[in-house]
Amino acid sequence: MAAAWPRSHAAETPRSGARPADPLARPPPLRAEARPRHHRSALRRRPRHHVGGRTAPRPLREAERLLPRPPRVWPARAMAGPAPRVDYLAGFCCPLGGLPAGQPRVLGHGAEVFLSTGRELVYVYDREGRLLTAVYKFPAQVWHLEALALRRALYVLCARRGIYCLALDQASRSVNQNGGDDEDTEPPYRVIPVDPDACVLPDTTLCAFTVLDSTLVTLAQGPTQWKVQLFERPCPGEDPRPIGLIGEVDLSTYTPAAGSAGEPGAPRFLPVLCCVSPPGSGALHGPLRGLGGFTLEGALFGLLFGADPSLLESPVIVCGLPDGQLCSVVLKTLVTSQSAPGDPKALVKILHHLEEPVIFIGALRTEPLAEDVEDPSSDCLVALGHHGRTLAIKASWDEAGNLVPELREYCLPGPVLCAACCRDGRVYHSTPSNLCVVDLARGGAHKDPMQPNGGPGGLPSLLCPASLSVCSVVTLCVSSSMAEGGVELLALSAKGRLMTCSLDLGSETPRPTRVTTANAGQKIKELLCGIGTVSERVSSLKKAVDRRNRALTCLNEAMHVGCALLSPREGPRPISCSITTSWLRLGLRDLLTATCLLDNSSGFRLDRGWALCVQVLPSPHASELDSAGPAVTYTMPVDRLGPDGRQEVTLTLGPGEDGVLNLPVTVSCALFYSLREVVGEALAPSDSFKDLSLDECLPDVLHGQEGVCLSLSEHVVDVLHALRISGLAVPHMQAPSPLGPASHPVNTFLATCCRLGSEQAEPTSLRAKHLPPAVAAIRVSAELLRAALGDSYSGVSLCCATLQWLLAENATADVVRARALSSVQGVAPDGTDIHLTVHELAVTDLCPAGPIQAVEIQVESPSPANMCMAHHAVIRRMQRMVLEQAAQGSNPPDVRMQYLHQIQANHEMLLREVQRLRDRLCTEDEARSCATAERLLQVHRELRSPSLLLL
């Protein structure tokens, strides 16, 4: 809350002997005030003391030091535009860092000023007495103000609460009864809490409103759409609450901001709502009109909104939305839409799209008028965006002599914090660094004498803003006009200072100020300092632009890479990742490694922000058997991989510290593009230049998105990849390693002792000595194998080709390919043998047409676990082959269904026997369980060697 000194203090002349004040000196900074209890002593007239024979003011008390010093009137320095005369009225409390733009409001009605700093308080300031008369406290943040002069009513929109109506006469009477004429009494203002009953329209979705003679127009924020609503307002003297809803219509959709569930978030920019009327309608000429409307000329009104509003003499509601849209709704058609509903889209007309949040909508006069015109209409509609894009629309003549709307877009310095205009053709807009004025009437196109009635002039092709040397104005309004063509602006700065800025527009050239040598030197220093500051800012902006250009280039290439990888086209992918496995000797340990080869066959470059992610995930089978650990993801940055470039990464799959290698594992390869690394660095503000809008939009851009992941390939590494082939079936530990160093005799002796001890205690070795090996088999049609293998394995028998196909991804399969073997014996990762045998046979009982040539693949191992893993690996390859052949449309031969039913019945019987034997093992003693275990192994062997055939 703030207080202002009486006007007599500002006009007080200096005493004799006192040094006159410098008219060019800036006023002292206004400090934030203390709490209201200090105002009683602070605003009393200070008694004067006699010191040394002359009158001197007594020392200031602490409470008085916190009040703003007497406001001073000072002229601005010489500038390119009109010279303003700034008068500071009062100072108000503001948060640390200043008032934010878009939320404070200032409204002038004669000698009264209604002001909100964007919080819960609304101040009423008397300009004649230069003091506050009342302070109203609302239950929530104030978003918008509108006042009706004749009714002495103030309408206030509170965030997420609704619209409140205050009768200013009743508040003034209650304040005057508490005040008095004695100068030692309490100042005539106090904080008045607003009663909840003053809420005339409770609605949590309202974001803007405007008041007309008999109606109240609101703009509500729906879940995905904006909605214009029209309410009937009561007559003067009645209850100010709206009688009821007259009509409503939905505007265009929008993307809601992140908010709580079921409720849209608060808009970062509030929408703008105003009422436009044709001349002679009387909608905005009554004594109850609000400030959110203006009158347009008939020609421009008809060109913008059509013939129907002109014939009906209906006002039009113009909405400026945060996404940049300018929409219009005819008021009388909105009234009739409730009784006779029609197409809602026919009620809404999109005038333009600024592609940035709309900050201001107004109208002005660009053409001179005759002297006998009392209430001129505006002939130009103006809209300003947050980043400086300005739209001006005016009626003009085309080459054929027809009246057409002339639409021009300008680019003004931004970001625009607030704006105002008056009928003299000038638009005033504020940026963080300056308050500027542009003239739409000056510099316009000359009139064509061949046009009817002279015709209206055109809009200027370029706008040149003139600085007024007033910075950090967050809200602005035109309060009144002076006698000689001047204008007075009522403004509130970011520091909470309420001021008036009077401009004498009659004089085109400002008077030169008297410059002394000291002032000239000081001005030169200020200019040099300003040049240095501007140079630093330009350098910082250039670096920021370069960063964003590089980020845009990277994003463009990343978009092309994503489209190339996600497009459903046949053939090899432009960027691929292949995996090969091999064994590596590291010290005394043998490790299974996977080598990932990233191949860039596209025409794009993988540079900053790209990384190769490889995830090693144990399969469900391995998790059930050996309790495999969680998935492990490796991330490697891609180092400037250009077109036709390759990058190789080698990972260790196992065995771990416990000596166990869990197979199979799934190795997934993907490309990851870090948006935070590329976009976040580009949008990060520099030290010397900081745009607040970038800080606010950065969390919105990267909200929940660290980057983009593009899948490349997925490979399953099983026991066939890890199988080490020995030419003569040499045991695992005797197989020499080409990468191993020459062993020391002592190390050889110790390793042999450890191996002998482990073999004596190893259960697998005991099972291999005393139990028959576990065997599994699978039969495949020879015709299916020939069609699947094609000409890739020509020159060898079908059995040799099948074995080579099974071991094609094994690094040690060169023995099989060199010797054309149909049977190999390899070593599993745990050291046990695995024997693969492929031979041909004829199946006679399946097809009625005769025997079917088939190939049987037999897997044999002393370890049932290794046999199962090898069997699953073979079945996985066969399933993939069958699916590929089925996709090509191959037809299997006819089979005997009775034979298949019999095989299925036998298998179901064996499964029931397995369950019965397992239950018996839980209840029998050790002597009887041996026979049961042998029978269980025999049944498992029969299940692993079925008589089914893959066709």
mmCIF file with all atom_site columns, N, CA and C in Angstrom, residues 99 136 139 258 282 290 348 380 393 431 451 461 592 619 874 903 907:
data_model
loop_
_atom_site.group_PDB
_atom_site.id
_atom_site.type_symbol
_atom_site.label_atom_id
_atom_site.label_alt_id
_atom_site.label_comp_id
_atom_site.label_asym_id
_atom_site.label_entity_id
_atom_site.label_seq_id
_atom_site.pdbx_PDB_ins_code
_atom_site.Cartn_x
_atom_site.Cartn_y
_atom_site.Cartn_z
_atom_site.occupancy
_atom_site.B_iso_or_equiv
_atom_site.pdbx_formal_charge
_atom_site.auth_seq_id
_atom_site.auth_comp_id
_atom_site.auth_asym_id
_atom_site.auth_atom_id
_atom_site.pdbx_PDB_model_num
ATOM 1  N N  . LEU A 1 99  ? 7.490   -5.580  -10.886 1.00 0.00 ? 99  LEU A N  1
ATOM 2  C CA . LEU A 1 99  ? 6.174   -6.115  -11.221 1.00 0.00 ? 99  LEU A CA 1
ATOM 3  C C  . LEU A 1 99  ? 6.240   -6.858  -12.548 1.00 0.00 ? 99  LEU A C  1
ATOM 4  N N  . TYR A 1 136 ? -8.877  -1.779  -1.643  1.00 0.00 ? 136 TYR A N  1
ATOM 5  C CA . TYR A 1 136 ? -9.767  -2.935  -1.568  1.00 0.00 ? 136 TYR A CA 1
ATOM 6  C C  . TYR A 1 136 ? -8.933  -4.204  -1.660  1.00 0.00 ? 136 TYR A C  1
ATOM 7  N N  . PRO A 1 139 ? -10.170 -11.626 -2.698  1.00 0.00 ? 139 PRO A N  1
ATOM 8  C CA . PRO A 1 139 ? -9.741  -12.956 -2.226  1.00 0.00 ? 139 PRO A CA 1
ATOM 9  C C  . PRO A 1 139 ? -8.698  -13.619 -3.103  1.00 0.00 ? 139 PRO A C  1
ATOM 10 N N  . ALA A 1 258 ? -0.094  -27.247 -18.790 1.00 0.00 ? 258 ALA A N  1
ATOM 11 C CA . ALA A 1 258 ? -0.052  -28.274 -17.758 1.00 0.00 ? 258 ALA A CA 1
ATOM 12 C C  . ALA A 1 258 ? -0.679  -27.747 -16.481 1.00 0.00 ? 258 ALA A C  1
ATOM 13 N N  . GLY A 1 282 ? -25.325 3.618   -30.981 1.00 0.00 ? 282 GLY A N  1
ATOM 14 C CA . GLY A 1 282 ? -25.651 4.001   -29.605 1.00 0.00 ? 282 GLY A CA 1
ATOM 15 C C  . GLY A 1 282 ? -25.214 3.001   -28.577 1.00 0.00 ? 282 GLY A C  1
ATOM 16 N N  . GLY A 1 290 ? -18.504 1.034   -20.857 1.00 0.00 ? 290 GLY A N  1
ATOM 17 C CA . GLY A 1 290 ? -17.232 0.743   -20.223 1.00 0.00 ? 290 GLY A CA 1
ATOM 18 C C  . GLY A 1 290 ? -16.089 1.244   -21.089 1.00 0.00 ? 290 GLY A C  1
ATOM 19 N N  . VAL A 1 348 ? -18.765 -17.262 -35.422 1.00 0.00 ? 348 VAL A N  1
ATOM 20 C CA . VAL A 1 348 ? -17.396 -16.856 -35.145 1.00 0.00 ? 348 VAL A CA 1
ATOM 21 C C  . VAL A 1 348 ? -16.673 -16.628 -36.465 1.00 0.00 ? 348 VAL A C  1
ATOM 22 N N  . CYS A 1 380 ? -9.218  3.027   -38.166 1.00 0.00 ? 380 CYS A N  1
ATOM 23 C CA . CYS A 1 380 ? -8.130  2.058   -38.246 1.00 0.00 ? 380 CYS A CA 1
ATOM 24 C C  . CYS A 1 380 ? -8.179  1.165   -37.020 1.00 0.00 ? 380 CYS A C  1
ATOM 25 N N  . ILE A 1 393 ? -5.444  -2.342  -39.820 1.00 0.00 ? 393 ILE A N  1
ATOM 26 C CA . ILE A 1 393 ? -6.455  -2.566  -40.865 1.00 0.00 ? 393 ILE A CA 1
ATOM 27 C C  . ILE A 1 393 ? -7.210  -1.263  -41.070 1.00 0.00 ? 393 ILE A C  1
ATOM 28 N N  . THR A 1 431 ? 8.338   -1.454  -23.907 1.00 0.00 ? 431 THR A N  1
ATOM 29 C CA . THR A 1 431 ? 9.236   -2.602  -23.874 1.00 0.00 ? 431 THR A CA 1
ATOM 30 C C  . THR A 1 431 ? 10.023  -2.547  -22.567 1.00 0.00 ? 431 THR A C  1
ATOM 31 N N  . GLN A 1 451 ? -10.103 9.479   -56.706 1.00 0.00 ? 451 GLN A N  1
ATOM 32 C CA . GLN A 1 451 ? -10.957 8.619   -55.901 1.00 0.00 ? 451 GLN A CA 1
ATOM 33 C C  . GLN A 1 451 ? -12.224 9.366   -55.526 1.00 0.00 ? 451 GLN A C  1
ATOM 34 N N  . SER A 1 461 ? 4.038   2.576   -45.089 1.00 0.00 ? 461 SER A N  1
ATOM 35 C CA . SER A 1 461 ? 4.698   1.299   -45.388 1.00 0.00 ? 461 SER A CA 1
ATOM 36 C C  . SER A 1 461 ? 5.702   0.897   -44.322 1.00 0.00 ? 461 SER A C  1
ATOM 37 N N  . LEU A 1 592 ? 32.893  -63.954 -23.140 1.00 0.00 ? 592 LEU A N  1
ATOM 38 C CA . LEU A 1 592 ? 32.104  -63.862 -24.361 1.00 0.00 ? 592 LEU A CA 1
ATOM 39 C C  . LEU A 1 592 ? 31.781  -62.383 -24.600 1.00 0.00 ? 592 LEU A C  1
ATOM 40 N N  . SER A 1 619 ? 16.799  -63.139 -21.018 1.00 0.00 ? 619 SER A N  1
ATOM 41 C CA . SER A 1 619 ? 15.492  -63.608 -21.483 1.00 0.00 ? 619 SER A CA 1
ATOM 42 C C  . SER A 1 619 ? 14.729  -64.238 -20.325 1.00 0.00 ? 619 SER A C  1
ATOM 43 N N  . VAL A 1 874 ? 17.824  -73.888 -31.690 1.00 0.00 ? 874 VAL A N  1
ATOM 44 C CA . VAL A 1 874 ? 17.472  -74.441 -33.000 1.00 0.00 ? 874 VAL A CA 1
ATOM 45 C C  . VAL A 1 874 ? 16.008  -74.165 -33.330 1.00 0.00 ? 874 VAL A C  1
ATOM 46 N N  . ILE A 1 903 ? -0.495  -88.611 -32.639 1.00 0.00 ? 903 ILE A N  1
ATOM 47 C CA . ILE A 1 903 ? 0.735   -88.062 -32.051 1.00 0.00 ? 903 ILE A CA 1
ATOM 48 C C  . ILE A 1 903 ? 0.410   -87.091 -30.916 1.00 0.00 ? 903 ILE A C  1
ATOM 49 N N  . HIS A 1 907 ? 1.448   -87.432 -26.894 1.00 0.00 ? 907 HIS A N  1
ATOM 50 C CA . HIS A 1 907 ? 2.148   -86.388 -26.164 1.00 0.00 ? 907 HIS A CA 1
ATOM 51 C C  . HIS A 1 907 ? 1.383   -85.948 -24.921 1.00 0.00 ? 907 HIS A C  1
#
